[in-house]
């Protein structure tokens, strides 16, 4: 579902320790491979063992970095991040890696996931600074309103602790989803929450190590996959090699939506090829919801593997009925009203010669608000389709996610309050079928007890925050900026900055650029 109404992921992280390589460029290409996980901001921190430098800005990875900025990022270790916001608004100040430090050194940290006890952690950080957050080190006192900046602040709250010992104390305090990559001047660290909600993998270079959100990013920088960073594990990589410590017992609850839509198809999650899993979802969908038709087609590209599986299992020919503009991502450009009205056509264009007169089965990965499918069905009918049958390779999304995916508020989810027939009528399809939860889980080949399915089932494996502490704006206005401090001036920290160019424009989907979706009423608003 290539539009902004589909679930947005909450970041990609990458880290590398490689004395013989250009670590900034490796990180750039690693982030480039992870761009689908976050398109709002990107950043890289490097260290040469003595000083740590961060470069970050809003925009796509290729927009933020060029040859000269990468050339200025020297060293033998690096971490990087591409962001989609879940806690803290989409502004320059909230880009990552976040910085902090003690008199003993600097810390840069990148985070994929979302914490559910941010308010409690804010209290702990305030307590560590005499009750006044304005005196917290790093970016918290400078207006950064992310849960990530809180982690960085807590890691650097005690001048007398090493970063590794601070991590062993702070990581058990965090609740929710966190796949972290962080570093100081000498060492790269990686840590994953005890549930392992978001992916994080370890790879090997000829002379070095890589950690990344997805195995596809390891492939792209020429690293071989070693293993997952285990849920509850802290890894440290420095000149002495790699060491692993456990800060919590593993209680695995991997996000099933990574298999459905979020991860790249060429990634492998806990031993299961994402592409294979999606093809199998399509096969099972065909068995559960057969229909007579002339052609099976995907909504490119997220629906493609499931459409292949559906065609294979049903015996109905597979065809491509839509062409996707390969270069449309998040544009950051405010279109005119005339252009916005084109909506989905900016991204997808039907192949009339292929579609005309045919009974179509259109396979997509999920329906969130339903506006994309509604526009799609209308477009296919206008292009001459005789019938349009919609098949979805995940169950109805009825509940919001608090672990790093920004779906929508519950009220905005089309499956909340409408039955399947109503949804079918509202998107204008001839028929509609969703795969069952059982079928989706079977296709992942994971133990059902080790998956999070909360957005489909409403069963949340990690306790939720209080009602008034939900939503991405929970920390806004709660971080008082020190008197006389310009939040965009990062002072003595070694940061290179671009001008912030966030505004209140709307993007091509009518979504305000840089403003929040969701909120504190995400779960309870009927
Ligand atoms: S609620 Fe849904 S999207 Fe969020 S972690 Fe669980 S399965 Fe993934």
XYZ file of C-alpha atoms and ligand atoms in Angstrom:
534
model
C 0.000 0.000 0.000
C 2.197 2.765 -1.190
C 0.798 5.790 0.568
C 0.940 7.701 3.795
C -2.177 6.078 5.205
C -0.328 2.819 5.586
C 1.468 1.922 8.756
C 4.673 3.849 9.177
C 7.638 2.135 10.718
C 9.667 3.663 13.439
C 13.200 3.823 12.167
C 16.153 1.874 10.921
C 19.425 1.594 12.862
C 22.907 0.657 11.729
C 26.284 0.381 13.441
C 29.743 -0.616 12.256
C 33.176 -1.191 13.814
C 35.727 -1.551 11.014
C 39.197 0.072 11.296
C 40.059 -0.603 7.640
C 36.891 0.707 6.071
C 35.210 4.031 5.328
C 32.691 3.610 8.120
C 30.596 6.677 7.230
C 30.044 5.365 3.699
C 29.233 1.869 4.951
C 26.690 3.428 7.287
C 25.283 5.598 4.493
C 24.654 2.533 2.316
C 23.311 0.589 5.291
C 20.817 3.376 5.989
C 19.997 3.583 2.298
C 18.997 -0.092 2.480
C 16.853 0.685 5.528
C 15.207 3.808 4.110
C 11.786 2.091 3.992
C 11.821 2.045 7.820
C 11.877 5.832 8.167
C 11.918 8.748 5.756
C 11.687 11.808 7.977
C 15.279 12.309 9.094
C 18.678 10.657 8.898
C 21.945 10.907 10.804
C 25.371 9.357 11.209
C 27.837 9.560 14.136
C 31.473 8.541 13.685
C 34.451 8.345 16.017
C 38.187 8.046 15.412
C 38.836 7.017 19.014
C 39.355 10.585 20.222
C 36.389 12.652 19.073
C 32.861 11.797 18.105
C 31.088 13.721 15.360
C 27.386 13.666 14.435
C 25.757 14.874 11.226
C 21.964 14.742 10.936
C 19.072 16.504 9.285
C 15.466 16.021 8.224
C 14.986 14.330 4.859
C 15.853 11.110 3.083
C 19.302 9.564 3.515
C 20.319 10.674 0.007
C 19.076 14.210 0.700
C 20.860 14.572 4.034
C 24.319 13.319 2.978
C 26.631 14.094 0.101
C 30.277 13.271 -0.641
C 31.639 16.183 1.366
C 29.548 15.562 4.483
C 30.487 11.876 4.409
C 34.160 12.769 3.896
C 34.051 14.875 7.073
C 32.813 11.889 9.090
C 36.045 10.004 9.720
C 36.907 7.226 12.098
C 36.857 3.495 12.649
C 33.367 3.191 14.091
C 29.995 4.637 13.189
C 26.306 4.423 13.992
C 23.400 5.674 11.895
C 19.672 6.171 11.927
C 16.751 6.897 9.619
C 13.671 8.129 11.409
C 9.939 7.877 11.379
C 8.581 9.592 14.465
C 6.565 7.771 17.107
C 7.426 9.668 20.288
C 8.479 13.244 19.682
C 7.479 15.259 16.648
C 9.104 15.215 13.273
C 11.497 18.119 13.718
C 15.212 18.722 13.295
C 15.738 18.676 17.069
C 14.320 15.157 17.253
C 16.544 13.663 14.526
C 18.944 10.902 15.591
C 21.536 9.830 16.655
C 20.925 11.737 19.883
C 23.930 13.037 21.747
C 24.858 13.076 25.389
C 28.007 12.939 27.376
C 29.928 13.086 30.597
C 33.310 14.622 31.280
C 34.680 11.159 30.415
C 33.289 11.017 26.879
C 30.461 11.468 24.402
C 27.564 9.119 23.709
C 25.564 8.922 20.469
C 22.474 6.718 20.372
C 19.995 5.547 17.716
C 16.698 3.817 18.498
C 14.134 1.748 16.611
C 10.935 1.129 18.542
C 8.893 3.013 21.075
C 9.035 3.019 24.861
C 5.837 2.862 26.888
C 7.212 4.230 30.164
C 8.635 7.515 28.877
C 6.869 9.565 31.550
C 8.389 7.403 34.313
C 11.846 7.659 32.728
C 11.499 11.420 32.495
C 10.911 11.484 36.253
C 14.001 9.335 36.835
C 16.094 11.634 34.673
C 14.788 14.702 36.476
C 15.581 13.062 39.829
C 19.145 12.458 38.658
C 19.469 16.213 38.072
C 18.042 17.535 41.298
C 14.483 17.457 39.985
C 15.188 19.872 37.118
C 15.408 18.480 33.594
C 16.920 21.700 32.326
C 20.195 20.526 33.804
C 20.134 17.126 32.140
C 23.109 16.539 29.903
C 22.787 16.153 26.164
C 19.779 17.009 24.065
C 16.974 16.782 26.624
C 17.831 20.226 27.961
C 17.900 21.503 24.401
C 14.352 20.626 23.405
C 14.639 17.045 22.148
C 11.276 15.446 23.005
C 11.979 11.839 22.062
C 12.067 8.790 24.293
C 15.463 8.210 22.673
C 16.910 11.396 24.203
C 15.690 10.168 27.602
C 17.673 6.938 27.188
C 20.759 8.927 26.199
C 20.243 11.231 29.182
C 19.930 8.297 31.593
C 23.035 6.616 30.164
C 25.050 9.763 30.855
C 23.394 10.874 34.114
C 26.174 9.554 36.359
C 29.660 10.945 35.765
C 31.293 8.022 37.560
C 29.877 5.148 35.515
C 31.338 3.692 32.352
C 28.890 3.587 29.453
C 28.758 -0.206 29.604
C 27.936 -0.314 33.307
C 25.395 2.491 32.830
C 23.769 0.440 30.059
C 23.500 -2.606 32.333
C 21.662 -0.421 34.872
C 19.502 1.628 32.509
C 18.376 -0.992 29.961
C 16.350 -2.998 32.531
C 14.450 0.233 33.375
C 13.151 0.615 29.816
C 9.763 -0.858 28.932
C 8.430 -1.226 25.416
C 10.220 -1.799 22.139
C 13.848 -0.832 21.678
C 16.465 -1.979 19.231
C 19.374 0.329 20.087
C 22.716 1.037 18.487
C 24.945 3.428 20.407
C 28.587 4.339 20.791
C 31.164 6.378 22.606
C 34.593 7.301 21.232
C 35.904 3.710 21.431
C 33.054 1.210 21.389
C 29.921 0.348 19.416
C 27.041 -1.139 21.429
C 23.820 -2.881 20.373
C 20.915 -3.813 22.631
C 17.449 -5.253 22.114
C 14.418 -5.239 24.408
C 13.584 -8.522 26.194
C 10.618 -9.104 23.853
C 12.690 -8.506 20.715
C 9.732 -6.638 19.213
C 11.811 -4.920 16.524
C 14.521 -6.790 14.620
C 18.277 -6.303 15.127
C 20.972 -8.467 13.571
C 24.723 -8.905 13.851
C 26.976 -9.263 10.820
C 30.655 -9.843 10.110
C 32.951 -7.962 7.753
C 36.369 -9.318 6.860
C 37.878 -7.076 9.537
C 34.988 -5.743 11.503
C 31.441 -6.064 12.731
C 28.086 -4.629 11.678
C 24.727 -4.398 13.439
C 21.570 -3.448 11.552
C 17.795 -3.490 11.746
C 17.531 -5.979 8.885
C 19.695 -8.620 7.238
C 19.168 -6.855 3.873
C 21.341 -3.983 5.142
C 24.117 -6.478 5.973
C 23.902 -7.959 2.462
C 24.186 -4.530 0.895
C 27.433 -3.621 2.713
C 28.962 -7.053 2.063
C 28.653 -8.346 5.636
C 27.701 -11.943 6.341
C 24.869 -12.601 8.769
C 26.155 -13.984 12.088
C 22.977 -14.087 14.172
C 20.252 -11.955 15.722
C 21.044 -9.715 18.651
C 19.092 -11.746 21.211
C 16.153 -10.228 23.090
C 17.575 -8.927 26.391
C 21.172 -8.915 25.106
C 23.774 -6.120 25.168
C 26.657 -6.437 22.712
C 29.850 -4.352 22.850
C 32.362 -4.201 19.981
C 35.792 -2.565 20.303
C 39.477 -3.242 19.700
C 39.277 -6.244 22.060
C 36.601 -7.882 19.899
C 32.951 -8.605 20.622
C 31.513 -9.316 24.060
C 27.941 -10.126 24.971
C 26.083 -9.568 28.232
C 22.495 -10.230 29.188
C 20.526 -7.490 30.965
C 17.211 -9.410 30.940
C 15.842 -12.861 30.195
C 14.448 -13.297 26.696
C 10.631 -13.271 26.505
C 10.282 -13.106 22.738
C 7.282 -11.317 21.201
C 8.414 -10.364 17.712
C 6.200 -8.001 15.712
C 4.143 -10.061 13.248
C 3.644 -6.974 11.107
C 7.337 -7.053 10.205
C 6.547 -10.275 8.314
C 3.393 -8.827 6.735
C 4.622 -5.462 5.533
C 7.341 -3.633 7.430
C 10.553 -5.518 6.697
C 12.085 -5.736 3.248
C 11.165 -8.963 1.395
C 14.880 -9.794 1.045
C 15.300 -9.738 4.823
C 15.192 -12.787 7.044
C 13.485 -12.496 10.454
C 14.358 -15.037 13.127
C 15.344 -17.521 10.436
C 12.281 -16.988 8.215
C 12.613 -15.378 4.768
C 10.159 -12.476 4.672
C 9.491 -13.048 0.965
C 8.753 -16.730 1.538
C 6.464 -15.856 4.442
C 4.496 -13.387 2.309
C 4.162 -15.833 -0.614
C 2.821 -18.427 1.853
C 0.337 -15.856 3.232
C -0.922 -15.466 -0.356
C -1.303 -19.229 -0.787
C -3.267 -19.538 2.458
C -5.371 -16.488 1.538
C -6.334 -18.183 -1.727
C -7.401 -21.304 0.185
C -9.407 -19.257 2.696
C -11.028 -16.819 0.223
C -11.306 -18.279 -3.289
C -13.161 -16.424 -6.044
C -13.573 -16.908 -9.793
C -11.509 -14.365 -11.706
C -9.313 -13.816 -14.774
C -6.191 -12.314 -13.211
C -4.429 -11.943 -9.832
C -2.549 -8.670 -9.452
C -0.749 -6.976 -6.552
C -0.787 -3.419 -5.366
C 2.894 -2.874 -6.009
C 5.120 -3.559 -4.384
C 4.093 -4.546 -0.892
C 1.343 -6.862 -2.176
C 3.533 -8.599 -4.764
C 4.756 -11.717 -2.887
C 1.264 -12.481 -1.530
C -0.225 -12.036 -5.022
C 2.347 -14.494 -6.391
C 1.296 -16.991 -3.703
C -2.422 -16.400 -4.368
C -1.966 -16.945 -8.118
C 0.104 -20.074 -7.539
C -2.424 -21.660 -5.170
C -5.540 -20.639 -7.148
C -4.208 -21.420 -10.622
C -5.429 -17.993 -11.813
C -2.831 -16.181 -13.956
C -0.697 -13.513 -12.290
C -0.398 -10.136 -14.007
C 0.806 -6.613 -13.309
C -2.085 -4.199 -13.692
C -0.470 -1.190 -12.059
C 2.790 0.634 -12.629
C 4.386 2.237 -9.597
C 6.507 5.337 -9.885
C 9.745 3.939 -8.480
C 10.914 7.345 -7.312
C 7.955 8.397 -5.198
C 8.631 8.210 -1.515
C 7.942 10.757 1.137
C 8.326 13.932 -0.890
C 8.488 16.719 1.717
C 7.038 18.907 -1.005
C 3.690 20.567 -0.456
C 1.669 19.988 -3.641
C -0.962 22.313 -4.990
C -4.593 21.352 -4.429
C -4.846 20.269 -8.098
C -1.956 17.868 -7.697
C -3.178 16.539 -4.360
C -6.500 15.649 -5.976
C -4.626 13.250 -8.225
C -3.866 11.367 -4.993
C -2.963 7.769 -5.653
C -2.212 8.483 -9.342
C 0.984 10.225 -8.314
C 2.210 6.819 -7.245
C 0.252 4.214 -9.222
C -0.991 4.224 -12.805
C -3.186 1.439 -14.246
C -2.234 -0.523 -17.365
C -5.560 -0.198 -19.179
C -4.687 -2.739 -21.870
C -4.031 -5.382 -19.202
C -7.029 -4.576 -17.013
C -9.833 -3.851 -19.499
C -12.744 -6.310 -19.318
C -11.087 -8.538 -16.709
C -12.338 -9.873 -13.398
C -9.463 -8.893 -11.093
C -8.238 -10.193 -7.743
C -6.209 -7.376 -6.199
C -3.906 -8.513 -3.373
C -2.663 -6.048 -0.766
C -0.881 -6.546 2.559
C -3.232 -4.625 4.854
C -5.996 -2.056 5.123
C -5.572 0.705 7.692
C -7.886 3.653 6.971
C -9.218 2.247 3.685
C -8.774 5.434 1.657
C -6.033 3.932 -0.530
C -8.078 0.844 -1.415
C -11.136 2.995 -2.118
C -9.152 5.138 -4.590
C -7.529 2.044 -6.065
C -10.800 0.205 -6.723
C -12.266 3.312 -8.342
C -9.179 3.747 -10.508
C -9.292 0.103 -11.676
C -12.978 0.358 -12.566
C -12.328 3.553 -14.530
C -9.577 1.661 -16.359
C -12.162 -0.904 -17.495
C -12.029 -3.725 -14.913
C -15.153 -5.904 -15.059
C -14.923 -6.910 -11.369
C -12.551 -6.013 -8.524
C -12.119 -8.544 -5.709
C -9.825 -7.356 -2.904
C -7.795 -9.879 -0.891
C -5.706 -8.872 2.115
C -2.765 -10.892 3.443
C -3.253 -9.812 7.065
C -6.346 -9.805 9.312
C -8.310 -6.580 9.938
C -6.210 -3.971 11.817
C -8.450 -3.020 14.739
C -6.035 -1.765 17.402
C -3.268 0.829 17.506
C 0.371 -0.093 18.056
C 2.345 1.289 20.981
C 5.591 -0.447 20.091
C 6.875 1.673 17.265
C 4.377 1.582 14.400
C 2.285 4.640 13.738
C -0.951 3.242 12.267
C -3.598 5.748 13.259
C -5.923 6.308 16.174
C -8.404 3.554 16.781
C -11.156 5.785 15.428
C -9.306 6.096 12.124
C -8.960 2.327 11.590
C -11.632 1.279 9.118
C -11.948 -2.197 10.671
C -12.817 -0.677 14.043
C -16.602 -0.651 14.115
C -17.220 -1.905 10.563
C -17.723 -5.558 9.633
C -16.135 -7.065 6.515
C -19.229 -6.461 4.340
C -19.344 -2.800 5.418
C -15.650 -2.357 4.641
C -16.163 -4.026 1.259
C -19.021 -1.617 0.491
C -17.045 1.365 1.699
C -14.075 0.638 -0.573
C -16.423 -0.216 -3.467
C -15.091 -3.758 -4.116
C -17.129 -6.696 -5.474
C -15.817 -8.877 -2.653
C -13.290 -8.627 0.169
C -11.382 -11.340 2.035
C -8.786 -11.110 4.805
C -6.441 -13.936 5.767
C -7.203 -15.385 9.221
C -4.901 -14.635 12.149
C -4.084 -18.340 12.298
C -3.117 -18.386 8.620
C -0.942 -15.285 8.923
C 0.900 -16.721 11.923
C 1.359 -20.127 10.281
C 3.015 -18.442 7.277
C 5.650 -16.824 9.533
C 6.737 -20.276 10.819
C 7.179 -18.713 14.269
C 5.905 -19.999 17.587
C 2.545 -18.182 18.031
C 3.473 -17.559 21.683
C 6.553 -15.636 20.546
C 4.750 -13.105 18.346
C 3.041 -9.795 19.064
C -0.303 -9.641 17.237
C -1.810 -6.773 19.250
C -2.951 -4.606 16.326
C -5.073 -7.539 15.103
C -6.026 -9.204 18.382
C -5.987 -6.376 20.945
C -3.791 -8.566 23.178
C -0.844 -6.365 24.141
C 2.166 -8.411 25.301
C 3.800 -5.473 27.120
C 1.673 -3.419 29.525
C 0.427 -0.102 28.143
C 1.116 3.357 29.488
C -1.572 5.278 31.330
C -4.232 6.739 29.052
C -2.938 10.281 29.407
C 0.588 9.171 28.538
C -0.086 7.613 25.163
C 0.762 9.053 21.802
C 3.783 10.566 20.138
C 3.357 13.967 21.774
C 3.592 12.626 25.322
C 6.881 14.402 25.929
C 6.123 17.646 24.054
C 6.289 20.724 26.272
C 7.496 18.547 29.102
C 11.146 19.305 28.468
C 11.871 22.837 29.561
C 14.738 24.223 27.525
C 17.465 25.887 29.593
C 17.240 29.679 29.699
C 19.140 31.260 26.854
C 19.600 27.959 25.001
C 18.673 27.846 21.336
C 17.361 24.294 20.825
C 18.962 24.122 17.377
C 22.310 25.259 18.740
C 23.937 22.183 20.115
C 26.666 24.133 21.802
C 29.786 22.273 22.756
C 28.630 18.975 21.344
C 30.341 18.132 18.076
C 27.387 18.376 15.755
C 27.292 19.649 12.209
C 23.913 21.052 11.414
C 21.773 22.070 8.529
C 19.019 24.611 8.753
C 15.783 23.141 9.946
C 13.279 23.348 7.108
C 10.230 21.862 8.737
C 6.997 23.708 8.304
C 3.309 23.027 8.498
C 2.900 22.051 4.863
C 0.825 19.117 3.665
C 2.420 16.366 1.628
C 0.876 14.750 -1.464
C -1.442 12.665 0.675
C -2.692 15.642 2.613
C -0.764 14.530 5.685
C 0.734 17.491 7.560
C 4.492 17.365 7.192
C 6.092 17.313 10.587
C 2.972 16.986 12.662
C 1.681 14.092 14.644
C -0.678 11.300 13.762
C -2.276 9.440 16.631
C -2.372 10.796 20.145
C -3.186 10.214 23.723
C -6.660 8.936 22.896
C -5.284 6.419 20.436
C -6.693 3.375 22.164
C -9.859 4.565 23.843
C -11.514 6.828 21.304
C -14.241 4.570 19.869
S 0.888 -4.056 17.712
Fe 1.062 -4.831 15.589
S 2.554 -3.475 14.608
Fe 2.757 -3.170 16.831
S 4.367 -4.563 17.488
Fe 2.461 -5.666 17.751
S 2.132 -6.762 15.801
Fe 3.692 -5.203 15.449
